[in-house]
Amino acid sequence: MSDTQQPQPTGAADAAAELAEIQRRQQQVIRSTLVPVWYWWVMAAAIVAIGAARDSHVTVVLAITIPLAVLVMVVLTGAMIPEVRRRVQVHSATQPGARGAAAIFGLIVLVNAVIIATAASLDASHIPHPMTIGYAAGAALLVTAGPLVMGYCRRLMFSRAQQQVNDAPEAGGAG
Amino acid sequence: MSTAGFDELIHAPTRLEIVSLLAAAQWADFKYIRDELGLSDSALSKQLSTLESAGYVEIRRRFVGKRPRTSASLSQAGRQAFEQHVAALQRIIARSQQDGDSRLAAEPDHRVHGR
């Protein structure tokens, strides 16, 4: 087979190019397991819809909009994860672990805190549409910080994948 | 240049791409590998068979509903061979850098001595 007849790299440049290719493919796997940017926009839209529904004080609007928005968020989140897991699963040594989970949990807590604090303070000041504005503030934070958290997780996974590659001499033994 | 740990089987460009992809994954779906690397079904099957024959890759075939689903993962031997291959590449680079440093140290500074 011709593919097996590849000569060994003749120099450092060939070896470096091969290592770069390895890193590029590892990064490709990591990128494909993270949620896309549009996910945060859909979630933000659902959050704003909940806020607007709460400000409407119309029972029918509340009864339809809130369950629908929650359903969209749950179904989308539920669908994203199996979709990723069905295609590829990142190696356990590369997963973001506790730091990644803490970053995601921190984002959820922060978004909720912003929604509650903004809506409560606006309501106390008798400013119209406090829920809509409060939820919109939380949504704005989500679309801004969501991709940043994903970027953090990606960097964490890249560095772990890089560490695995750098640890290879120990695994491979001395030449 | 002969380098211990350098794996000719992994070194081949297409297989290097496949093995690198699988090295970052616990497992990967056949279609995922095919799409990410832009290979045809037959080209990927051929390379996976070669890697499977060498004991580097494990192929899992299962059914999800009525649909057959094939996934691949690096075996223990495959992961070890990959790590050794990476180590061999790193040694080639390190050796080249050492040679370069030695040459620089051995070279007289013509600009100083020439004057």
PDB file of C-alpha atoms in Angstrom:
ATOM      1  CA  MET A   1       0.000   0.000   0.000  1.00  0.00           C
ATOM      2  CA  SER A   2       1.416   3.359  -0.984  1.00  0.00           C
ATOM      3  CA  ASP A   3       0.273   5.031   2.238  1.00  0.00           C
ATOM      4  CA  THR A   4       2.579   2.791   4.261  1.00  0.00           C
ATOM      5  CA  GLN A   5       5.574   3.745   2.146  1.00  0.00           C
ATOM      6  CA  GLN A   6       5.760   7.306   3.486  1.00  0.00           C
ATOM      7  CA  PRO A   7       9.372   8.142   4.314  1.00  0.00           C
ATOM      8  CA  GLN A   8      10.240   9.198   7.844  1.00  0.00           C
ATOM      9  CA  PRO A   9      10.459  12.962   8.291  1.00  0.00           C
ATOM     10  CA  THR A  10      13.832  14.107   7.044  1.00  0.00           C
ATOM     11  CA  GLY A  11      14.098  17.004   9.411  1.00  0.00           C
ATOM     12  CA  ALA A  12      12.698  19.072  12.201  1.00  0.00           C
ATOM     13  CA  ALA A  13      10.444  21.007   9.825  1.00  0.00           C
ATOM     14  CA  ASP A  14       8.648  17.825   8.724  1.00  0.00           C
ATOM     15  CA  ALA A  15       8.336  16.627  12.312  1.00  0.00           C
ATOM     16  CA  ALA A  16       7.007  20.023  13.428  1.00  0.00           C
ATOM     17  CA  ALA A  17       4.481  20.014  10.590  1.00  0.00           C
ATOM     18  CA  GLU A  18       3.329  16.561  11.646  1.00  0.00           C
ATOM     19  CA  LEU A  19       2.958  17.649  15.284  1.00  0.00           C
ATOM     20  CA  ALA A  20       1.005  20.727  14.150  1.00  0.00           C
ATOM     21  CA  GLU A  21      -1.323  18.471  12.170  1.00  0.00           C
ATOM     22  CA  ILE A  22      -1.860  16.298  15.264  1.00  0.00           C
ATOM     23  CA  GLN A  23      -2.742  19.365  17.342  1.00  0.00           C
ATOM     24  CA  ARG A  24      -5.067  20.679  14.639  1.00  0.00           C
ATOM     25  CA  ARG A  25      -7.022  17.411  14.586  1.00  0.00           C
ATOM     26  CA  GLN A  26      -7.249  17.323  18.365  1.00  0.00           C
ATOM     27  CA  GLN A  27      -8.585  20.877  18.377  1.00  0.00           C
ATOM     28  CA  GLN A  28     -11.102  19.864  15.718  1.00  0.00           C
ATOM     29  CA  VAL A  29     -12.539  17.208  18.061  1.00  0.00           C
ATOM     30  CA  ILE A  30     -12.699  19.647  20.981  1.00  0.00           C
ATOM     31  CA  ARG A  31     -14.417  22.365  18.931  1.00  0.00           C
ATOM     32  CA  SER A  32     -17.079  19.968  17.687  1.00  0.00           C
ATOM     33  CA  THR A  33     -18.120  19.039  21.226  1.00  0.00           C
ATOM     34  CA  LEU A  34     -18.883  22.605  22.365  1.00  0.00           C
ATOM     35  CA  VAL A  35     -22.265  24.262  21.892  1.00  0.00           C
ATOM     36  CA  PRO A  36     -22.503  26.759  18.996  1.00  0.00           C
ATOM     37  CA  VAL A  37     -23.079  30.504  19.446  1.00  0.00           C
ATOM     38  CA  TRP A  38     -26.636  30.342  18.119  1.00  0.00           C
ATOM     39  CA  TYR A  39     -27.545  28.136  21.115  1.00  0.00           C
ATOM     40  CA  TRP A  40     -27.020  31.110  23.460  1.00  0.00           C
ATOM     41  CA  TRP A  41     -29.185  33.379  21.286  1.00  0.00           C
ATOM     42  CA  VAL A  42     -32.089  30.900  21.310  1.00  0.00           C
ATOM     43  CA  MET A  43     -31.776  30.555  25.090  1.00  0.00           C
ATOM     44  CA  ALA A  44     -31.668  34.359  25.450  1.00  0.00           C
ATOM     45  CA  ALA A  45     -34.779  34.764  23.297  1.00  0.00           C
ATOM     46  CA  ALA A  46     -36.627  32.258  25.473  1.00  0.00           C
ATOM     47  CA  ILE A  47     -35.549  34.132  28.622  1.00  0.00           C
ATOM     48  CA  VAL A  48     -36.763  37.480  27.235  1.00  0.00           C
ATOM     49  CA  ALA A  49     -40.071  35.835  26.265  1.00  0.00           C
ATOM     50  CA  ILE A  50     -40.565  34.707  29.866  1.00  0.00           C
ATOM     51  CA  GLY A  51     -39.876  38.236  31.145  1.00  0.00           C
ATOM     52  CA  ALA A  52     -42.256  39.826  28.673  1.00  0.00           C
ATOM     53  CA  ALA A  53     -44.962  37.291  29.521  1.00  0.00           C
ATOM     54  CA  ARG A  54     -44.609  38.020  33.224  1.00  0.00           C
ATOM     55  CA  ASP A  55     -45.006  41.761  32.575  1.00  0.00           C
ATOM     56  CA  SER A  56     -48.157  41.180  30.530  1.00  0.00           C
ATOM     57  CA  HIS A  57     -50.055  39.868  33.586  1.00  0.00           C
ATOM     58  CA  VAL A  58     -52.406  38.134  31.122  1.00  0.00           C
ATOM     59  CA  THR A  59     -53.161  34.600  32.292  1.00  0.00           C
ATOM     60  CA  VAL A  60     -53.408  33.132  28.799  1.00  0.00           C
ATOM     61  CA  VAL A  61     -50.090  34.677  27.740  1.00  0.00           C
ATOM     62  CA  LEU A  62     -48.436  33.428  30.930  1.00  0.00           C
ATOM     63  CA  ALA A  63     -49.954  29.939  30.533  1.00  0.00           C
ATOM     64  CA  ILE A  64     -48.708  29.603  26.961  1.00  0.00           C
ATOM     65  CA  THR A  65     -45.434  31.561  26.821  1.00  0.00           C
ATOM     66  CA  ILE A  66     -43.702  30.380  29.991  1.00  0.00           C
ATOM     67  CA  PRO A  67     -44.187  26.607  29.472  1.00  0.00           C
ATOM     68  CA  LEU A  68     -43.302  27.028  25.785  1.00  0.00           C
ATOM     69  CA  ALA A  69     -40.100  28.976  26.536  1.00  0.00           C
ATOM     70  CA  VAL A  70     -39.069  26.478  29.216  1.00  0.00           C
ATOM     71  CA  LEU A  71     -39.813  23.636  26.798  1.00  0.00           C
ATOM     72  CA  VAL A  72     -37.613  25.256  24.121  1.00  0.00           C
ATOM     73  CA  MET A  73     -34.740  25.623  26.610  1.00  0.00           C
ATOM     74  CA  VAL A  74     -35.051  22.077  27.957  1.00  0.00           C
ATOM     75  CA  VAL A  75     -35.506  20.432  24.530  1.00  0.00           C
ATOM     76  CA  LEU A  76     -32.666  22.431  22.966  1.00  0.00           C
ATOM     77  CA  THR A  77     -30.263  21.656  25.805  1.00  0.00           C
ATOM     78  CA  GLY A  78     -31.371  18.022  25.862  1.00  0.00           C
ATOM     79  CA  ALA A  79     -30.998  17.720  22.096  1.00  0.00           C
ATOM     80  CA  MET A  80     -27.585  19.365  21.892  1.00  0.00           C
ATOM     81  CA  ILE A  81     -25.859  16.982  24.271  1.00  0.00           C
ATOM     82  CA  PRO A  82     -26.997  13.648  22.756  1.00  0.00           C
ATOM     83  CA  GLU A  83     -26.272  15.087  19.278  1.00  0.00           C
ATOM     84  CA  VAL A  84     -22.685  15.757  20.314  1.00  0.00           C
ATOM     85  CA  ARG A  85     -22.364  12.460  22.171  1.00  0.00           C
ATOM     86  CA  ARG A  86     -23.752  10.502  19.234  1.00  0.00           C
ATOM     87  CA  ARG A  87     -20.961  11.766  16.965  1.00  0.00           C
ATOM     88  CA  VAL A  88     -17.903  11.908  19.158  1.00  0.00           C
ATOM     89  CA  GLN A  89     -16.924  11.825  22.787  1.00  0.00           C
ATOM     90  CA  VAL A  90     -13.880  13.738  23.965  1.00  0.00           C
ATOM     91  CA  HIS A  91     -11.270  11.638  25.713  1.00  0.00           C
ATOM     92  CA  SER A  92     -11.697  11.636  29.491  1.00  0.00           C
ATOM     93  CA  ALA A  93      -8.213  13.113  30.028  1.00  0.00           C
ATOM     94  CA  THR A  94      -9.149  16.102  27.833  1.00  0.00           C
ATOM     95  CA  GLN A  95     -12.540  16.931  29.387  1.00  0.00           C
ATOM     96  CA  PRO A  96     -12.767  20.283  31.204  1.00  0.00           C
ATOM     97  CA  GLY A  97     -13.669  18.583  34.496  1.00  0.00           C
ATOM     98  CA  ALA A  98     -14.531  20.472  37.688  1.00  0.00           C
ATOM     99  CA  ARG A  99     -13.215  23.834  36.454  1.00  0.00           C
ATOM    100  CA  GLY A 100     -15.380  23.680  33.323  1.00  0.00           C
ATOM    101  CA  ALA A 101     -18.423  22.600  35.339  1.00  0.00           C
ATOM    102  CA  ALA A 102     -17.796  25.410  37.847  1.00  0.00           C
ATOM    103  CA  ALA A 103     -17.615  27.966  35.012  1.00  0.00           C
ATOM    104  CA  ILE A 104     -20.940  26.792  33.557  1.00  0.00           C
ATOM    105  CA  PHE A 105     -22.577  26.692  37.000  1.00  0.00           C
ATOM    106  CA  GLY A 106     -21.190  30.167  37.733  1.00  0.00           C
ATOM    107  CA  LEU A 107     -22.714  31.476  34.503  1.00  0.00           C
ATOM    108  CA  ILE A 108     -26.155  30.084  35.422  1.00  0.00           C
ATOM    109  CA  VAL A 109     -25.975  31.602  38.921  1.00  0.00           C
ATOM    110  CA  LEU A 110     -24.783  34.966  37.554  1.00  0.00           C
ATOM    111  CA  VAL A 111     -27.539  35.166  34.912  1.00  0.00           C
ATOM    112  CA  ASN A 112     -30.200  34.394  37.523  1.00  0.00           C
ATOM    113  CA  ALA A 113     -28.701  36.921  39.956  1.00  0.00           C
ATOM    114  CA  VAL A 114     -28.724  39.653  37.291  1.00  0.00           C
ATOM    115  CA  ILE A 115     -32.341  38.877  36.355  1.00  0.00           C
ATOM    116  CA  ILE A 116     -33.552  38.931  39.971  1.00  0.00           C
ATOM    117  CA  ALA A 117     -31.532  41.985  41.033  1.00  0.00           C
ATOM    118  CA  THR A 118     -32.444  44.060  37.957  1.00  0.00           C
ATOM    119  CA  ALA A 119     -36.127  43.129  37.936  1.00  0.00           C
ATOM    120  CA  ALA A 120     -36.505  43.655  41.707  1.00  0.00           C
ATOM    121  CA  SER A 121     -34.777  47.036  41.732  1.00  0.00           C
ATOM    122  CA  LEU A 122     -36.742  48.286  38.704  1.00  0.00           C
ATOM    123  CA  ASP A 123     -39.984  47.053  40.251  1.00  0.00           C
ATOM    124  CA  ALA A 124     -39.157  48.806  43.524  1.00  0.00           C
ATOM    125  CA  SER A 125     -38.533  52.022  41.571  1.00  0.00           C
ATOM    126  CA  HIS A 126     -41.905  51.606  39.801  1.00  0.00           C
ATOM    127  CA  ILE A 127     -40.245  51.601  36.407  1.00  0.00           C
ATOM    128  CA  PRO A 128     -42.512  50.064  33.732  1.00  0.00           C
ATOM    129  CA  HIS A 129     -41.797  46.546  32.391  1.00  0.00           C
ATOM    130  CA  PRO A 130     -39.331  45.558  35.131  1.00  0.00           C
ATOM    131  CA  MET A 131     -39.496  41.840  34.281  1.00  0.00           C
ATOM    132  CA  THR A 132     -38.895  42.363  30.569  1.00  0.00           C
ATOM    133  CA  ILE A 133     -35.901  44.613  31.272  1.00  0.00           C
ATOM    134  CA  GLY A 134     -34.567  42.340  34.034  1.00  0.00           C
ATOM    135  CA  TYR A 135     -34.836  39.189  31.906  1.00  0.00           C
ATOM    136  CA  ALA A 136     -33.363  41.063  28.923  1.00  0.00           C
ATOM    137  CA  ALA A 137     -30.375  42.025  31.082  1.00  0.00           C
ATOM    138  CA  GLY A 138     -29.915  38.366  32.023  1.00  0.00           C
ATOM    139  CA  ALA A 139     -30.278  37.364  28.370  1.00  0.00           C
ATOM    140  CA  ALA A 140     -27.698  39.956  27.310  1.00  0.00           C
ATOM    141  CA  LEU A 141     -25.302  38.550  29.888  1.00  0.00           C
ATOM    142  CA  LEU A 142     -25.970  35.034  28.626  1.00  0.00           C
ATOM    143  CA  VAL A 143     -25.196  35.806  24.960  1.00  0.00           C
ATOM    144  CA  THR A 144     -22.051  37.653  26.037  1.00  0.00           C
ATOM    145  CA  ALA A 145     -20.738  35.316  28.718  1.00  0.00           C
ATOM    146  CA  GLY A 146     -21.978  32.008  27.232  1.00  0.00           C
ATOM    147  CA  PRO A 147     -19.498  32.027  24.327  1.00  0.00           C
ATOM    148  CA  LEU A 148     -16.797  33.274  26.731  1.00  0.00           C
ATOM    149  CA  VAL A 149     -17.420  30.300  29.024  1.00  0.00           C
ATOM    150  CA  MET A 150     -17.298  27.979  26.005  1.00  0.00           C
ATOM    151  CA  GLY A 151     -14.024  29.652  25.010  1.00  0.00           C
ATOM    152  CA  TYR A 152     -12.684  29.030  28.512  1.00  0.00           C
ATOM    153  CA  CYS A 153     -13.719  25.352  28.352  1.00  0.00           C
ATOM    154  CA  ARG A 154     -12.143  25.079  24.901  1.00  0.00           C
ATOM    155  CA  ARG A 155      -8.854  26.559  26.135  1.00  0.00           C
ATOM    156  CA  LEU A 156      -8.939  24.230  29.134  1.00  0.00           C
ATOM    157  CA  MET A 157      -9.443  21.227  26.855  1.00  0.00           C
ATOM    158  CA  PHE A 158      -6.790  22.420  24.397  1.00  0.00           C
ATOM    159  CA  SER A 159      -4.250  22.770  27.190  1.00  0.00           C
ATOM    160  CA  ARG A 160      -5.093  19.280  28.483  1.00  0.00           C
ATOM    161  CA  ALA A 161      -4.781  17.816  24.987  1.00  0.00           C
ATOM    162  CA  GLN A 162      -1.513  19.723  24.604  1.00  0.00           C
ATOM    163  CA  GLN A 163      -0.338  18.355  27.941  1.00  0.00           C
ATOM    164  CA  GLN A 164      -1.043  14.833  26.702  1.00  0.00           C
ATOM    165  CA  VAL A 165       1.103  15.475  23.635  1.00  0.00           C
ATOM    166  CA  ASN A 166       3.867  17.056  25.732  1.00  0.00           C
ATOM    167  CA  ASP A 167       3.783  14.107  28.146  1.00  0.00           C
ATOM    168  CA  ALA A 168       4.389  11.726  25.238  1.00  0.00           C
ATOM    169  CA  PRO A 169       8.197  11.459  25.767  1.00  0.00           C
ATOM    170  CA  GLU A 170       7.599   9.954  29.214  1.00  0.00           C
ATOM    171  CA  ALA A 171       5.042   7.567  27.740  1.00  0.00           C
ATOM    172  CA  GLY A 172       7.205   6.775  24.771  1.00  0.00           C
ATOM    173  CA  GLY A 173      10.442   6.335  26.647  1.00  0.00           C
ATOM    174  CA  ALA A 174      13.826   7.623  25.567  1.00  0.00           C
ATOM    175  CA  GLY A 175      14.894   7.110  21.983  1.00  0.00           C
TER     176      GLY A 175
ATOM    177  CA  MET B   1      17.233   9.060  10.072  1.00  0.00           C
ATOM    178  CA  SER B   2      16.022   6.162  12.198  1.00  0.00           C
ATOM    179  CA  THR B   3      14.060   7.108  15.285  1.00  0.00           C
ATOM    180  CA  ALA B   4      12.835   4.706  17.961  1.00  0.00           C
ATOM    181  CA  GLY B   5       9.072   4.909  18.402  1.00  0.00           C
ATOM    182  CA  PHE B   6       8.540   6.422  14.973  1.00  0.00           C
ATOM    183  CA  ASP B   7       5.584   4.548  13.539  1.00  0.00           C
ATOM    184  CA  GLU B   8       5.452   4.225   9.757  1.00  0.00           C
ATOM    185  CA  LEU B   9       1.831   3.075   9.926  1.00  0.00           C
ATOM    186  CA  ILE B  10       0.713   6.224  11.775  1.00  0.00           C
ATOM    187  CA  HIS B  11       3.029   8.496   9.785  1.00  0.00           C
ATOM    188  CA  ALA B  12       1.038   8.052   6.556  1.00  0.00           C
ATOM    189  CA  PRO B  13      -0.918  11.353   6.134  1.00  0.00           C
ATOM    190  CA  THR B  14      -4.476  10.009   6.106  1.00  0.00           C
ATOM    191  CA  ARG B  15      -3.858   7.606   8.960  1.00  0.00           C
ATOM    192  CA  LEU B  16      -2.092  10.345  10.926  1.00  0.00           C
ATOM    193  CA  GLU B  17      -5.264  12.447  10.610  1.00  0.00           C
ATOM    194  CA  ILE B  18      -7.479   9.557  11.688  1.00  0.00           C
ATOM    195  CA  VAL B  19      -5.293   8.545  14.622  1.00  0.00           C
ATOM    196  CA  SER B  20      -4.880  12.183  15.763  1.00  0.00           C
ATOM    197  CA  LEU B  21      -8.642  12.651  15.694  1.00  0.00           C
ATOM    198  CA  LEU B  22      -9.207   9.425  17.612  1.00  0.00           C
ATOM    199  CA  ALA B  23      -6.444  10.270  20.109  1.00  0.00           C
ATOM    200  CA  ALA B  24      -8.481  13.252  21.315  1.00  0.00           C
ATOM    201  CA  ALA B  25     -11.652  11.179  21.514  1.00  0.00           C
ATOM    202  CA  GLN B  26     -12.955   8.354  23.627  1.00  0.00           C
ATOM    203  CA  TRP B  27     -14.635   7.166  20.455  1.00  0.00           C
ATOM    204  CA  ALA B  28     -15.884   8.753  17.229  1.00  0.00           C
ATOM    205  CA  ASP B  29     -18.691   7.916  14.858  1.00  0.00           C
ATOM    206  CA  PHE B  30     -17.678   6.684  11.396  1.00  0.00           C
ATOM    207  CA  LYS B  31     -19.637   9.520   9.726  1.00  0.00           C
ATOM    208  CA  TYR B  32     -18.059  12.079  12.016  1.00  0.00           C
ATOM    209  CA  ILE B  33     -14.532  10.982  11.060  1.00  0.00           C
ATOM    210  CA  ARG B  34     -15.485  10.845   7.387  1.00  0.00           C
ATOM    211  CA  ASP B  35     -17.000  14.344   7.396  1.00  0.00           C
ATOM    212  CA  GLU B  36     -14.320  15.978   9.533  1.00  0.00           C
ATOM    213  CA  LEU B  37     -11.506  14.602   7.362  1.00  0.00           C
ATOM    214  CA  GLY B  38     -13.364  14.901   4.063  1.00  0.00           C
ATOM    215  CA  LEU B  39     -12.849  11.259   3.146  1.00  0.00           C
ATOM    216  CA  SER B  40     -15.023   8.920   1.142  1.00  0.00           C
ATOM    217  CA  ASP B  41     -16.661   5.930   2.865  1.00  0.00           C
ATOM    218  CA  SER B  42     -14.374   3.505   1.068  1.00  0.00           C
ATOM    219  CA  ALA B  43     -11.183   5.474   1.786  1.00  0.00           C
ATOM    220  CA  LEU B  44     -12.014   5.674   5.479  1.00  0.00           C
ATOM    221  CA  SER B  45     -13.032   1.990   5.648  1.00  0.00           C
ATOM    222  CA  LYS B  46      -9.757   0.994   4.036  1.00  0.00           C
ATOM    223  CA  GLN B  47      -7.646   3.027   6.455  1.00  0.00           C
ATOM    224  CA  LEU B  48      -9.636   1.897   9.486  1.00  0.00           C
ATOM    225  CA  SER B  49      -9.247  -1.731   8.399  1.00  0.00           C
ATOM    226  CA  THR B  50      -5.488  -1.243   8.140  1.00  0.00           C
ATOM    227  CA  LEU B  51      -5.359   0.298  11.603  1.00  0.00           C
ATOM    228  CA  GLU B  52      -7.662  -2.402  12.979  1.00  0.00           C
ATOM    229  CA  SER B  53      -5.456  -5.142  11.506  1.00  0.00           C
ATOM    230  CA  ALA B  54      -2.464  -3.578  13.258  1.00  0.00           C
ATOM    231  CA  GLY B  55      -4.418  -3.627  16.519  1.00  0.00           C
ATOM    232  CA  TYR B  56      -4.423   0.180  16.752  1.00  0.00           C
ATOM    233  CA  VAL B  57      -8.141   0.742  16.333  1.00  0.00           C
ATOM    234  CA  GLU B  58     -11.233  -0.966  17.663  1.00  0.00           C
ATOM    235  CA  ILE B  59     -14.339  -0.843  15.514  1.00  0.00           C
ATOM    236  CA  ARG B  60     -17.770  -1.096  17.142  1.00  0.00           C
ATOM    237  CA  ARG B  61     -20.826  -1.911  15.088  1.00  0.00           C
ATOM    238  CA  ARG B  62     -24.204  -1.550  16.743  1.00  0.00           C
ATOM    239  CA  PHE B  63     -27.776  -0.700  15.888  1.00  0.00           C
ATOM    240  CA  VAL B  64     -29.558   2.455  17.021  1.00  0.00           C
ATOM    241  CA  GLY B  65     -33.161   1.560  16.259  1.00  0.00           C
ATOM    242  CA  LYS B  66     -32.940  -0.011  12.829  1.00  0.00           C
ATOM    243  CA  ARG B  67     -29.944   2.029  11.729  1.00  0.00           C
ATOM    244  CA  PRO B  68     -26.496   0.497  11.850  1.00  0.00           C
ATOM    245  CA  ARG B  69     -23.960   2.732  13.550  1.00  0.00           C
ATOM    246  CA  THR B  70     -20.227   2.237  13.339  1.00  0.00           C
ATOM    247  CA  SER B  71     -17.800   3.922  15.676  1.00  0.00           C
ATOM    248  CA  ALA B  72     -14.057   3.699  16.112  1.00  0.00           C
ATOM    249  CA  SER B  73     -11.723   4.190  19.031  1.00  0.00           C
ATOM    250  CA  LEU B  74      -7.995   3.905  19.590  1.00  0.00           C
ATOM    251  CA  SER B  75      -7.029   0.695  21.343  1.00  0.00           C
ATOM    252  CA  GLN B  76      -4.532   0.665  24.195  1.00  0.00           C
ATOM    253  CA  ALA B  77      -1.836  -0.426  21.730  1.00  0.00           C
ATOM    254  CA  GLY B  78      -2.911   2.290  19.283  1.00  0.00           C
ATOM    255  CA  ARG B  79      -2.753   5.001  21.933  1.00  0.00           C
ATOM    256  CA  GLN B  80       0.674   3.795  23.057  1.00  0.00           C
ATOM    257  CA  ALA B  81       1.951   3.713  19.470  1.00  0.00           C
ATOM    258  CA  PHE B  82       0.572   7.218  18.894  1.00  0.00           C
ATOM    259  CA  GLU B  83       2.259   8.563  22.032  1.00  0.00           C
ATOM    260  CA  GLN B  84       5.546   6.952  21.036  1.00  0.00           C
ATOM    261  CA  HIS B  85       5.211   8.398  17.552  1.00  0.00           C
ATOM    262  CA  VAL B  86       4.635  11.877  18.992  1.00  0.00           C
ATOM    263  CA  ALA B  87       7.639  11.377  21.278  1.00  0.00           C
ATOM    264  CA  ALA B  88       9.748  10.382  18.266  1.00  0.00           C
ATOM    265  CA  LEU B  89       8.692  13.544  16.414  1.00  0.00           C
ATOM    266  CA  GLN B  90       9.544  15.662  19.443  1.00  0.00           C
ATOM    267  CA  ARG B  91      12.969  14.001  19.666  1.00  0.00           C
ATOM    268  CA  ILE B  92      13.633  14.791  15.996  1.00  0.00           C
ATOM    269  CA  ILE B  93      12.885  18.461  16.692  1.00  0.00           C
ATOM    270  CA  ALA B  94      14.911  18.509  19.932  1.00  0.00           C
ATOM    271  CA  ARG B  95      17.873  16.824  18.233  1.00  0.00           C
ATOM    272  CA  SER B  96      17.744  19.312  15.391  1.00  0.00           C
ATOM    273  CA  GLN B  97      17.718  22.198  17.868  1.00  0.00           C
ATOM    274  CA  GLN B  98      20.669  20.682  19.757  1.00  0.00           C
ATOM    275  CA  ASP B  99      22.594  20.259  16.497  1.00  0.00           C
ATOM    276  CA  GLY B 100      21.851  23.858  15.595  1.00  0.00           C
ATOM    277  CA  ASP B 101      23.049  25.084  19.016  1.00  0.00           C
ATOM    278  CA  SER B 102      26.225  22.965  18.763  1.00  0.00           C
ATOM    279  CA  ARG B 103      27.004  24.357  15.324  1.00  0.00           C
ATOM    280  CA  LEU B 104      26.499  27.920  16.544  1.00  0.00           C
ATOM    281  CA  ALA B 105      28.780  27.297  19.534  1.00  0.00           C
ATOM    282  CA  ALA B 106      31.480  25.714  17.353  1.00  0.00           C
ATOM    283  CA  GLU B 107      31.422  28.465  14.721  1.00  0.00           C
ATOM    284  CA  PRO B 108      34.018  31.201  15.285  1.00  0.00           C
ATOM    285  CA  ASP B 109      32.653  34.707  15.280  1.00  0.00           C
ATOM    286  CA  HIS B 110      34.048  35.893  11.953  1.00  0.00           C
ATOM    287  CA  ARG B 111      32.885  39.423  12.491  1.00  0.00           C
ATOM    288  CA  VAL B 112      35.141  39.777  15.535  1.00  0.00           C
ATOM    289  CA  HIS B 113      38.114  37.650  14.427  1.00  0.00           C
ATOM    290  CA  GLY B 114      38.042  38.967  10.884  1.00  0.00           C
ATOM    291  CA  ARG B 115      38.788  42.515  12.014  1.00  0.00           C
TER     292      ARG B 115
END
